[in-house]
C-alpha cells in the first residue's frame, strides 16, 4: 500500500522561510515524478512545483518561481520544497503527490496517482 506523508508546515511571518518534506513508501520512489500542490480556503487546488523521477527537470508555477525550490533525495525516499520570501498569499494546505511510473513532471492533478493528507502553511502579514 502506497503511503505519502507531508511534514514541515507551520506559521511563519511574511518574508520568512519554511521547508516542507514528503516521504513516500510502498512504491519504488525513484521511478516516479513528484509534485507539490496547494489549496487555499475557497479556492481550487493548484500545482506549485514538480520534479522528474531523476531530479533533472523541475517546473514551477509563476507565482512561486524564484522563491521556491523543489528537490528530491531518492536515497531517503524524500521530496522537499524550500519556500523562501513567503507571502500571505502562499497560505494554503500543501499536498505532495506521486505520479505514475515513468510519468511526466507536470502541474496537473490528473498526472498524479498518490496523494498525501497535506500540511498547513500559514503566512502572517
Coordinates of N, CA and C in Angstrom, one line a residue:
X1 N 0.8 -1.2 0.0 CA 0.0 0.0 0.0 C 0.9 1.2 0.0
X2 N 0.6 2.2 -0.9 CA 1.4 3.4 -1.0 C 0.9 4.4 0.1
X3 N 1.9 5.0 0.7 CA 1.6 6.0 1.7 C 2.5 7.2 1.5
X4 N 1.8 8.4 1.4 CA 2.5 9.6 1.2 C 2.3 10.5 2.4
X5 N 3.3 11.0 3.0 CA 3.2 11.8 4.2 C 4.0 13.1 4.1
X6 N 3.3 14.2 4.3 CA 4.0 15.5 4.3 C 4.2 16.0 5.7
X7 N 5.3 16.9 5.8 CA 5.6 17.5 7.1 C 6.3 18.8 6.9
X8 N 6.4 19.6 7.9 CA 7.2 20.8 7.8 C 6.3 22.1 7.8
X9 N 5.0 22.0 7.7 CA 4.2 23.2 7.6 C 4.2 23.9 9.0
X10 N 3.7 25.1 9.0 CA 3.6 25.9 10.2 C 3.2 27.3 9.9
X11 N 3.4 28.1 11.0 CA 3.1 29.5 10.9 C 4.4 30.3 10.8
X12 N 4.4 31.2 9.8 CA 5.6 32.0 9.6 C 5.2 33.4 9.2
X13 N 6.1 34.4 9.5 CA 5.8 35.7 9.1 C 6.2 35.9 7.7
X14 N 5.5 36.9 7.1 CA 5.8 37.3 5.7 C 7.3 37.6 5.6
X15 N 7.9 37.1 4.5 CA 9.4 37.2 4.3 C 10.2 36.0 4.8
X16 N 9.5 35.2 5.6 CA 10.2 34.1 6.2 C 10.3 32.9 5.3
X17 N 10.9 31.8 5.9 CA 11.1 30.6 5.1 C 10.6 29.3 5.8
X18 N 10.2 28.3 5.0 CA 9.9 27.0 5.6 C 10.4 26.0 4.6
X19 N 10.6 24.8 5.1 CA 11.0 23.7 4.2 C 10.0 22.5 4.5
X20 N 9.3 22.2 3.4 CA 8.4 21.0 3.5 C 9.1 19.8 3.1
X21 N 8.7 18.7 3.7 CA 9.2 17.4 3.4 C 8.1 16.4 3.1
X22 N 8.4 15.4 2.2 CA 7.4 14.4 1.9 C 8.1 13.1 1.7
X23 N 7.6 12.1 2.4 CA 8.1 10.8 2.3 C 7.1 9.9 1.6
X24 N 7.5 8.9 0.8 CA 6.6 8.0 0.2 C 7.1 6.6 0.4
X25 N 6.2 5.7 0.7 CA 6.5 4.3 0.9 C 5.5 3.5 0.1
X26 N 5.9 2.2 -0.1 CA 5.1 1.3 -0.8 C 5.2 1.4 -2.3
X27 N 6.2 2.2 -2.8 CA 6.5 2.3 -4.2 C 8.0 2.5 -4.4
X28 N 8.4 2.3 -5.6 CA 9.8 2.5 -6.0 C 10.0 4.0 -6.2
X29 N 10.5 4.6 -5.2 CA 10.4 6.1 -5.1 C 11.0 6.8 -6.4
X30 N 12.2 6.3 -6.8 CA 12.9 7.0 -7.9 C 12.3 6.6 -9.3
X31 N 11.2 5.9 -9.4 CA 10.5 5.6 -10.6 C 9.5 6.7 -10.9
X32 N 9.2 7.5 -9.9 CA 8.0 8.4 -10.0 C 8.3 9.9 -10.1
X33 N 7.7 10.6 -10.9 CA 7.7 12.1 -10.8 C 6.9 12.5 -9.6
X34 N 7.3 13.6 -9.0 CA 6.7 14.1 -7.8 C 6.3 15.5 -7.9
X35 N 5.2 15.9 -7.2 CA 4.8 17.3 -7.3 C 4.3 17.8 -5.9
X36 N 4.2 19.1 -5.8 CA 3.6 19.8 -4.7 C 2.5 20.6 -5.3
X37 N 1.3 20.5 -4.6 CA 0.1 21.3 -4.9 C -0.3 22.0 -3.6
X38 N -1.2 23.0 -3.8 CA -1.7 23.7 -2.6 C -3.1 24.1 -2.9
X39 N -3.8 24.2 -1.8 CA -5.2 24.7 -1.8 C -5.5 25.6 -0.7
X40 N -5.8 26.9 -1.1 CA -6.2 27.9 -0.2 C -7.7 27.8 0.1
X41 N -8.2 28.3 1.2 CA -9.6 28.3 1.5 C -10.4 29.0 0.4
X42 N -11.4 28.3 0.0 CA -12.3 28.8 -1.0 C -11.8 28.8 -2.5
X43 N -10.6 28.2 -2.6 CA -10.0 28.1 -4.0 C -9.8 26.7 -4.4
X44 N -9.6 26.5 -5.7 CA -9.3 25.2 -6.2 C -7.8 24.9 -5.9
X45 N -7.5 23.6 -5.9 CA -6.1 23.1 -5.7 C -5.3 23.5 -7.0
X46 N -4.1 23.9 -6.7 CA -3.3 24.3 -7.9 C -1.9 23.7 -7.7
X47 N -1.3 23.5 -8.9 CA 0.1 23.0 -8.9 C 1.1 24.0 -8.5
X48 N 2.0 23.7 -7.7 CA 3.1 24.6 -7.2 C 4.4 24.3 -7.9
X49 N 4.8 23.0 -7.9 CA 6.1 22.6 -8.5 C 6.1 21.1 -8.7
X50 N 6.9 20.7 -9.6 CA 7.1 19.2 -9.8 C 8.5 19.0 -10.2
X51 N 8.9 17.7 -10.0 CA 10.3 17.3 -10.3 C 10.2 15.9 -11.0
X52 N 11.1 15.7 -12.0 CA 11.1 14.4 -12.7 C 11.7 13.3 -11.8
X53 N 11.5 12.1 -12.2 CA 11.9 10.9 -11.4 C 13.4 11.0 -11.1
X54 N 14.2 11.6 -12.0 CA 15.7 11.6 -11.8 C 16.1 12.9 -11.1
X55 N 15.2 13.8 -11.0 CA 15.5 15.1 -10.4 C 16.2 16.1 -11.4
X56 N 16.3 15.7 -12.7 CA 16.9 16.5 -13.7 C 16.0 17.6 -14.2
X57 N 14.7 17.5 -14.1 CA 13.8 18.5 -14.6 C 12.9 18.9 -13.4
X58 N 12.6 20.2 -13.4 CA 11.7 20.8 -12.4 C 11.0 21.9 -13.0
X59 N 9.7 22.1 -12.6 CA 8.9 23.2 -13.1 C 8.2 23.9 -11.9
X60 N 7.9 25.1 -12.1 CA 7.3 25.9 -11.0 C 6.1 26.7 -11.6
X61 N 5.2 26.9 -10.7 CA 4.1 27.9 -11.0 C 4.7 29.3 -11.1
X62 N 4.2 30.2 -11.9 CA 4.7 31.5 -12.0 C 4.7 32.2 -10.6
X63 N 3.7 31.9 -9.8 CA 3.5 32.6 -8.6 C 4.6 32.3 -7.6
X64 N 5.4 31.2 -7.8 CA 6.4 30.8 -6.8 C 7.8 30.8 -7.4
X65 N 7.9 30.9 -8.7 CA 9.1 30.8 -9.4 C 10.1 31.9 -8.9
X66 N 11.3 31.4 -8.5 CA 12.3 32.3 -8.0 C 12.3 32.3 -6.4
X67 N 11.2 31.8 -5.8 CA 11.1 31.8 -4.3 C 11.2 30.4 -3.8
X68 N 10.6 29.5 -4.5 CA 10.5 28.1 -4.0 C 11.5 27.2 -4.8
X69 N 12.0 26.2 -4.1 CA 12.9 25.3 -4.8 C 12.5 23.8 -4.4
X70 N 12.3 23.0 -5.4 CA 11.9 21.6 -5.2 C 13.2 20.8 -5.4
X71 N 13.3 19.7 -4.6 CA 14.4 18.8 -4.7 C 13.9 17.5 -4.2
X72 N 14.7 16.4 -4.5 CA 14.4 15.1 -4.0 C 15.7 14.4 -3.7
X73 N 15.6 13.5 -2.7 CA 16.7 12.7 -2.3 C 16.2 11.2 -2.4
X74 N 16.5 10.6 -3.5 CA 16.0 9.3 -3.8 C 16.5 8.2 -2.8
X75 N 17.7 8.5 -2.3 CA 18.2 7.5 -1.3 C 17.4 7.5 0.0
X76 N 16.8 8.6 0.3 CA 16.0 8.8 1.5 C 14.5 8.7 1.2
X77 N 14.1 8.5 0.0 CA 12.7 8.5 -0.4 C 12.0 9.7 0.1
X78 N 12.6 10.9 -0.1 CA 12.1 12.1 0.4 C 12.1 13.2 -0.6
X79 N 11.0 13.9 -0.7 CA 10.8 15.1 -1.5 C 10.8 16.4 -0.6
X80 N 11.4 17.4 -1.1 CA 11.5 18.7 -0.4 C 10.9 19.9 -1.2
X81 N 10.4 20.8 -0.4 CA 10.1 22.1 -1.0 C 10.6 23.2 -0.1
X82 N 11.7 23.9 -0.6 CA 12.2 25.0 0.2 C 11.4 26.3 -0.2
X83 N 10.8 26.9 0.7 CA 10.0 28.1 0.4 C 10.6 29.3 1.1
X84 N 11.0 30.3 0.3 CA 11.6 31.5 0.8 C 10.8 32.7 0.4
X85 N 11.0 33.8 1.1 CA 10.3 35.0 0.8 C 8.8 34.8 0.8
X86 N 8.3 34.1 1.8 CA 6.9 33.7 1.8 C 6.0 35.0 1.9
X87 N 4.8 34.8 1.3 CA 3.9 35.9 1.3 C 2.6 35.4 1.9
X88 N 1.7 36.3 2.4 CA 0.4 35.8 2.9 C -0.4 35.0 1.9
X89 N -0.2 35.3 0.6 CA -1.0 34.6 -0.4 C -0.5 33.2 -0.6
X90 N 0.6 32.8 0.0 CA 1.1 31.4 0.0 C 0.4 30.6 1.0
X91 N -0.4 31.2 1.9 CA -1.1 30.4 2.9 C -2.1 29.4 2.2
X92 N -1.9 28.2 2.6 CA -2.7 27.1 2.0 C -2.3 25.8 2.6
X93 N -3.1 24.8 2.3 CA -2.7 23.4 2.6 C -1.9 22.9 1.5
X94 N -0.7 22.4 1.8 CA 0.2 21.9 0.8 C 0.2 20.4 0.7
X95 N 0.1 19.9 -0.5 CA 0.0 18.4 -0.7 C 1.1 17.9 -1.6
X96 N 1.6 16.8 -1.2 CA 2.6 16.1 -2.0 C 1.9 15.0 -2.8
X97 N 2.4 14.8 -4.0 CA 1.8 13.7 -4.9 C 2.8 13.0 -5.7
X98 N 2.6 11.7 -5.9 CA 3.4 10.9 -6.8 C 2.7 10.5 -8.1
X99 N 3.4 10.7 -9.2 CA 2.8 10.3 -10.4 C 3.1 8.9 -10.8
X100 N 2.6 8.4 -11.9 CA 2.8 7.1 -12.4 C 4.3 6.8 -12.8
X101 N 4.6 5.5 -12.8 CA 6.0 5.1 -13.2 C 6.3 5.7 -14.6
X102 N 7.4 6.4 -14.7 CA 7.8 6.9 -16.0 C 7.0 8.1 -16.4
X103 N 6.2 8.6 -15.6 CA 5.3 9.7 -16.0 C 6.0 11.0 -16.1
X104 N 5.3 12.0 -16.6 CA 5.9 13.3 -16.8 C 5.7 14.2 -15.6
X105 N 6.7 15.1 -15.4 CA 6.6 16.1 -14.4 C 5.6 17.2 -14.9
X106 N 4.5 17.4 -14.3 CA 3.5 18.4 -14.8 C 2.7 18.9 -13.6
X107 N 2.2 20.1 -13.8 CA 1.4 20.7 -12.7 C -0.1 20.5 -12.8
X108 N -0.4 19.3 -13.3 CA -1.8 18.9 -13.4 C -2.1 17.8 -12.5
X109 N -3.2 17.9 -11.8 CA -3.6 16.9 -10.8 C -3.7 15.5 -11.5
X110 N -4.2 15.5 -12.7 CA -4.5 14.2 -13.4 C -3.3 13.4 -13.6
X111 N -2.1 14.0 -13.5 CA -0.9 13.2 -13.7 C -0.4 12.5 -12.5
X112 N -1.1 12.6 -11.4 CA -0.7 12.1 -10.1 C -1.7 11.1 -9.6
X113 N -1.1 9.9 -9.1 CA -1.9 8.8 -8.6 C -2.0 8.7 -7.1
X114 N -1.0 9.2 -6.4 CA -0.9 9.0 -4.9 C -0.8 10.4 -4.3
X115 N -1.6 10.6 -3.2 CA -1.6 11.9 -2.6 C -1.5 11.8 -1.1
X116 N -0.8 12.8 -0.5 CA -0.8 12.8 1.0 C -2.0 13.6 1.5
X117 N -2.0 13.7 2.9 CA -3.1 14.3 3.6 C -2.9 15.8 3.7
X118 N -1.7 16.3 3.4 CA -1.4 17.7 3.4 C -0.8 18.2 4.7
X119 N -0.1 19.4 4.6 CA 0.5 20.1 5.7 C 0.1 21.6 5.6
X120 N -0.3 22.2 6.6 CA -0.8 23.6 6.6 C 0.4 24.5 6.6
X121 N 0.4 25.5 5.8 CA 1.3 26.6 5.8 C 0.5 27.9 5.9
X122 N 0.8 28.7 7.0 CA 0.1 29.9 7.2 C 1.2 31.0 7.3
X123 N 1.0 32.0 6.5 CA 2.0 33.2 6.4 C 1.2 34.4 6.9
X124 N 1.7 35.0 8.0 CA 1.1 36.2 8.6 C 1.7 37.4 8.0
X125 N 0.9 38.5 7.9 CA 1.4 39.7 7.3 C 2.0 40.6 8.4

